[in-house]
Coordinates of C-alpha atoms in Angstrom, one line a residue:
M101 CA 70.8 94.8 127.2
S102 CA 70.2 91.8 125.0
K103 CA 67.2 91.3 122.7
I104 CA 64.0 90.4 124.4
S105 CA 62.4 87.1 123.5
I106 CA 58.6 86.7 123.7
K107 CA 57.5 83.4 125.2
N108 CA 54.0 82.0 125.6
T109 CA 53.1 80.3 128.9
K110 CA 50.7 77.6 129.9
N111 CA 48.3 80.4 130.9
P112 CA 47.0 82.1 127.6
S113 CA 46.5 85.4 129.5
I114 CA 50.2 85.5 130.5
V115 CA 53.2 86.2 128.2
K116 CA 56.9 86.2 129.3
F117 CA 59.4 88.8 128.0
E118 CA 62.7 87.0 128.5
F119 CA 66.3 88.4 128.6
E120 CA 69.5 86.5 128.0
E121 CA 70.9 87.6 131.3
T122 CA 69.5 88.0 134.8
I123 CA 67.7 91.3 135.5
I124 CA 66.7 90.6 139.2
K125 CA 68.8 88.4 141.4
G126 CA 67.3 86.2 144.2
Q127 CA 63.9 87.8 144.4
N128 CA 60.5 87.7 142.8
F129 CA 58.1 90.6 142.4
E130 CA 54.3 90.7 141.7
F131 CA 52.4 93.8 141.1
K132 CA 48.6 93.7 140.9
N133 CA 47.9 97.4 140.4
I134 CA 49.8 100.7 139.9
D135 CA 49.6 101.6 143.6
E136 CA 52.0 98.7 144.3
T137 CA 54.7 100.0 141.9
K138 CA 56.3 102.7 143.9
N139 CA 59.7 101.0 143.7
A140 CA 59.2 99.5 140.3
P141 CA 59.3 102.2 137.6
L142 CA 59.0 99.8 134.7
A143 CA 56.0 98.0 136.1
M144 CA 54.4 101.5 136.8
Q145 CA 54.9 102.4 133.1
L146 CA 53.4 99.1 132.0
F147 CA 50.2 99.7 134.0
Y148 CA 49.5 102.7 131.8
L149 CA 48.6 100.1 129.2
P150 CA 44.8 99.5 129.8
F151 CA 45.0 95.8 129.2
V152 CA 47.7 95.1 131.8
K153 CA 46.3 93.2 134.8
T154 CA 49.4 91.9 136.7
V155 CA 53.1 92.3 136.2
Y156 CA 55.7 89.7 137.4
I157 CA 59.4 90.4 137.5
S158 CA 61.8 87.5 138.4
G159 CA 65.2 86.2 137.3
N160 CA 65.6 86.9 133.6
F161 CA 62.0 87.7 132.7
I162 CA 59.1 90.1 133.0
A163 CA 55.7 88.4 132.7
I164 CA 52.5 90.2 132.1
E165 CA 48.9 89.0 132.7
K166 CA 46.4 90.8 130.5
F167 CA 42.7 91.5 130.7
S168 CA 40.6 89.9 127.9
I169 CA 40.0 93.2 125.9
V170 CA 43.0 92.4 123.7
E171 CA 44.8 89.4 122.2
W172 CA 48.5 89.0 122.9
E173 CA 49.4 88.5 119.2
D174 CA 48.1 92.1 118.6
V175 CA 50.1 93.8 121.3
Q176 CA 53.1 91.7 122.4
D177 CA 55.5 93.2 119.9
S178 CA 54.7 96.8 121.0
V179 CA 55.0 95.8 124.7
A180 CA 58.4 94.2 124.0
E181 CA 59.5 97.4 122.2
Q182 CA 58.3 99.5 125.2
I183 CA 60.3 97.4 127.7
N184 CA 63.4 97.5 125.5
D185 CA 63.2 101.3 125.1
F186 CA 62.7 101.8 128.8
I187 CA 65.9 99.8 129.6
A188 CA 67.9 101.3 126.7
K189 CA 67.3 104.7 128.2
G190 CA 68.7 103.6 131.5
G191 CA 65.4 103.0 133.3
E192 CA 65.6 101.2 136.6
I193 CA 63.5 98.1 136.7
I194 CA 63.4 97.8 140.5
K195 CA 64.7 100.5 142.8
Q196 CA 67.5 99.6 145.0
E197 CA 65.5 99.9 148.3
A198 CA 63.1 97.3 147.0
T199 CA 65.8 94.7 146.3
S200 CA 67.3 95.0 149.8
N201 CA 67.2 91.8 151.8
K202 CA 64.7 93.0 154.4
K203 CA 62.3 90.3 155.4
L204 CA 58.7 90.8 154.7
P205 CA 56.4 91.0 157.8
I206 CA 54.6 87.7 157.5
T207 CA 52.2 86.1 159.9
I208 CA 51.3 82.4 159.7
Y209 CA 48.8 80.7 161.9
A210 CA 47.5 77.1 161.9
E211 CA 43.9 76.1 161.9
T212 CA 42.4 72.6 162.3
T213 CA 39.9 71.5 159.7
P214 CA 37.0 69.0 159.7
N215 CA 39.4 66.5 158.1
P216 CA 41.7 65.2 160.8
A217 CA 44.4 64.5 158.2
V218 CA 44.5 68.1 157.1
Q219 CA 45.8 71.3 158.7
K220 CA 45.3 74.8 157.3
F221 CA 48.1 77.4 157.4
V222 CA 46.8 80.9 156.9
C223 CA 49.0 83.8 155.8
N224 CA 48.4 87.6 156.0
K225 CA 49.2 88.0 152.3
L226 CA 47.9 86.8 149.0
L227 CA 49.7 83.6 147.9
T228 CA 48.0 82.8 144.6
K229 CA 45.1 84.0 142.5
T230 CA 44.6 80.5 141.0
L231 CA 44.1 77.6 143.4
V232 CA 46.5 74.7 142.9
E233 CA 46.5 71.2 144.3
F234 CA 49.5 68.8 144.3
K235 CA 49.2 65.1 145.0
N236 CA 53.0 64.5 144.8
I237 CA 56.3 66.2 144.2
D238 CA 56.3 65.6 140.4
E239 CA 53.3 67.9 140.1
T240 CA 54.9 70.9 141.8
I241 CA 56.4 72.7 138.7
A242 CA 54.2 75.7 139.5
S243 CA 55.0 75.9 143.2
P244 CA 58.5 75.9 144.6
L245 CA 57.0 76.0 148.1
A246 CA 55.0 72.9 147.5
K247 CA 58.1 71.1 146.2
E248 CA 59.9 72.0 149.4
L249 CA 57.0 70.9 151.6
F250 CA 57.0 67.4 149.9
K251 CA 60.6 67.0 151.3
F252 CA 59.0 66.5 154.7
P253 CA 58.4 62.7 154.9
F254 CA 55.0 63.2 156.5
V255 CA 53.5 65.5 153.8
K256 CA 51.1 63.7 151.6
E257 CA 49.3 66.4 149.6
V258 CA 49.5 70.2 149.3
F259 CA 46.6 72.6 148.4
I260 CA 47.2 76.4 148.0
D261 CA 44.4 78.9 147.5
E262 CA 44.3 82.7 148.0
N263 CA 46.0 83.2 151.4
Y264 CA 46.2 79.7 152.8
I265 CA 48.0 76.4 152.4
S266 CA 46.2 73.1 153.4
I267 CA 48.6 70.2 154.1
T268 CA 47.5 66.6 154.2
K269 CA 49.7 64.4 156.3
Y270 CA 50.4 60.7 156.4
E271 CA 49.1 58.8 159.5
I272 CA 52.7 58.2 160.8
A273 CA 52.8 61.8 162.1
D274 CA 50.8 63.7 164.8
W275 CA 49.8 67.3 164.2
N276 CA 50.9 68.2 167.8
E277 CA 54.4 67.1 166.8
I278 CA 54.7 68.7 163.3
T279 CA 52.5 71.8 163.2
M280 CA 55.1 74.2 164.7
E281 CA 57.8 72.9 162.4
L282 CA 55.6 73.4 159.3
R283 CA 54.4 76.8 160.4
S284 CA 58.0 78.0 161.1
F285 CA 59.2 76.7 157.7
I286 CA 56.4 78.3 155.7
K287 CA 56.8 81.6 157.6
E288 CA 60.6 81.7 156.9
Y289 CA 60.2 80.6 153.3
I290 CA 57.8 83.5 152.5
E291 CA 59.7 86.1 154.6
N292 CA 62.8 85.4 152.5
G293 CA 60.9 86.4 149.3
N294 CA 60.8 82.9 147.8
T295 CA 58.1 82.1 145.2
V296 CA 55.0 80.3 146.6
V297 CA 53.2 79.9 143.3
D298 CA 54.5 80.9 139.8
E299 CA 51.3 81.8 138.0
T300 CA 53.1 81.5 134.7
Q301 CA 53.8 77.9 135.2
I302 CA 50.4 76.6 136.2
I303 CA 49.6 73.8 133.8
K304 CA 46.3 74.1 132.0
T305 CA 44.6 71.0 133.5
E306 CA 40.9 70.4 133.3
S307 CA 40.6 71.8 136.8
H308 CA 42.4 75.0 135.9
T309 CA 40.3 75.4 132.7
K310 CA 37.1 75.3 134.8
Q311 CA 38.2 78.3 136.8
Q312 CA 38.3 80.5 133.7
D313 CA 35.5 82.9 132.7
T314 CA 35.2 81.3 129.2
Y315 CA 34.3 78.0 130.7
F316 CA 31.4 79.5 132.7
E317 CA 30.1 81.4 129.7
N318 CA 29.7 78.2 127.7
L319 CA 27.6 76.4 130.3
D320 CA 23.9 76.0 130.0
V321 CA 21.7 78.3 132.2
T322 CA 21.0 75.8 134.9
S323 CA 24.7 74.9 135.3
Q324 CA 25.5 78.6 135.5
Q325 CA 23.0 78.9 138.3
I326 CA 24.5 76.0 140.1
V327 CA 28.0 77.5 139.8
N328 CA 26.8 80.8 141.1
I329 CA 25.1 79.2 144.1
L330 CA 28.2 77.2 144.9
E331 CA 30.4 80.3 144.6
E332 CA 28.3 82.5 146.7
Y333 CA 26.8 80.2 149.4
V334 CA 29.0 77.1 149.6
K335 CA 32.6 78.0 148.7
P336 CA 33.3 80.6 151.4
A337 CA 32.4 78.1 154.1
V338 CA 34.4 75.3 152.4
Q339 CA 37.4 77.6 152.0
S340 CA 37.3 78.5 155.7
D341 CA 37.7 74.8 156.4
G342 CA 40.8 74.7 154.2
G343 CA 39.2 73.1 151.1
N344 CA 37.4 73.9 147.9
I345 CA 34.4 72.7 146.0
M346 CA 34.2 73.0 142.2
F347 CA 31.4 72.4 139.8
E348 CA 32.0 69.3 137.6
S349 CA 28.8 68.7 135.6
F350 CA 25.0 68.8 135.5
D351 CA 22.8 66.2 133.8
A352 CA 19.4 67.6 132.9
E353 CA 17.8 64.2 132.5
S354 CA 19.0 62.5 135.7
K355 CA 19.1 65.8 137.6
K356 CA 22.5 64.8 139.0
V357 CA 25.0 67.5 140.0
K358 CA 28.6 66.4 140.2
V359 CA 31.1 68.4 142.3
V360 CA 34.8 68.0 142.9
L361 CA 36.2 68.2 146.4
Q362 CA 39.7 69.6 146.9
G363 CA 42.1 70.3 149.8
A364 CA 40.8 69.5 153.2
C365 CA 37.4 68.4 151.8
S366 CA 38.9 65.7 149.6
G367 CA 38.4 62.4 151.5
C368 CA 37.0 64.2 154.5
P369 CA 34.7 61.9 156.6
S370 CA 32.0 64.6 157.0
S371 CA 32.0 65.7 153.3
T372 CA 29.4 63.3 152.1
F373 CA 27.0 64.1 155.0
T374 CA 27.5 67.8 154.4
L375 CA 26.8 67.6 150.7
K376 CA 23.7 65.4 151.0
N377 CA 22.2 67.4 153.9
G378 CA 23.4 70.9 153.0
I379 CA 24.3 71.6 149.4
E380 CA 21.8 69.2 147.9
N381 CA 18.9 70.7 150.0
M382 CA 20.1 74.2 149.1
L383 CA 20.1 73.5 145.3
K384 CA 16.7 71.9 145.6
Q385 CA 15.3 74.9 147.3
M386 CA 17.0 77.6 145.2
L387 CA 16.4 75.9 141.9
H388 CA 12.9 74.8 142.8
D389 CA 13.6 71.2 141.9
N390 CA 13.3 68.5 144.4
E391 CA 14.7 65.8 142.1
I392 CA 18.2 67.2 142.2
I393 CA 20.9 64.9 143.7
V394 CA 24.5 65.7 144.4
E395 CA 27.5 63.4 143.9
A396 CA 30.9 64.2 145.3
I397 CA 34.1 63.4 143.6
N398 CA 37.4 63.5 145.5
A399 CA 40.1 65.2 143.5

């Protein structure tokens, strides 16, 4: 086995341990805890390190996402050495039964959304831990699935969050004619073990930064309260409609709260009405401030 190269990624919590040759052919694996590593002896061993949050194994690399209790520069060399020792001693990275070509049991169903241009495709497995939105094919470096979806001429935008994919179409197509085609394509794509979102390739945009704990910790108290209200009371309903709402800013002088609408909510005809009559009233009541106004920004 060749020497392991340590590579940083766009996500500071994730480091790649790369090999010169392929270690896993044609499949990608993600392990979120030790219970999932029955057929992955190396991943199981790595989870004994208290800072390991997620292990990804694909192609010629092993990527590890850490908890914030350590810095990578303090532990990455010892992790590389541990991986190297495991392989040098003949350890099996993925057991043979896990690399068989059995299809994963995947269920995909389509849901309408309040936005007539957007359809939501819900999966029975986690697709991503970090929401991603793509306006065109050039932005899809982190999502091979989104890249493939843009090859359909009627696909305008793709939004992926947790266990669903929201697709925005151009007006030339009718959902009655394309929903089954898209549902079948997504189902087969995931069943074949293809990558939906590569967490290691998510570019640190401003939107991505605002999903991190460190961003929240640096906000003022009122802004933190607004974020918590949006997360607890608003976001679940918005996600059920195939979209997302994200805190943008709060101006203490003007009392203006700016939020970003994504997915099915972006450009939705009913979004402004919902914000003014729902979210704005909720913030006024829960923050005891009747001067608060809400402004929506389409992503």
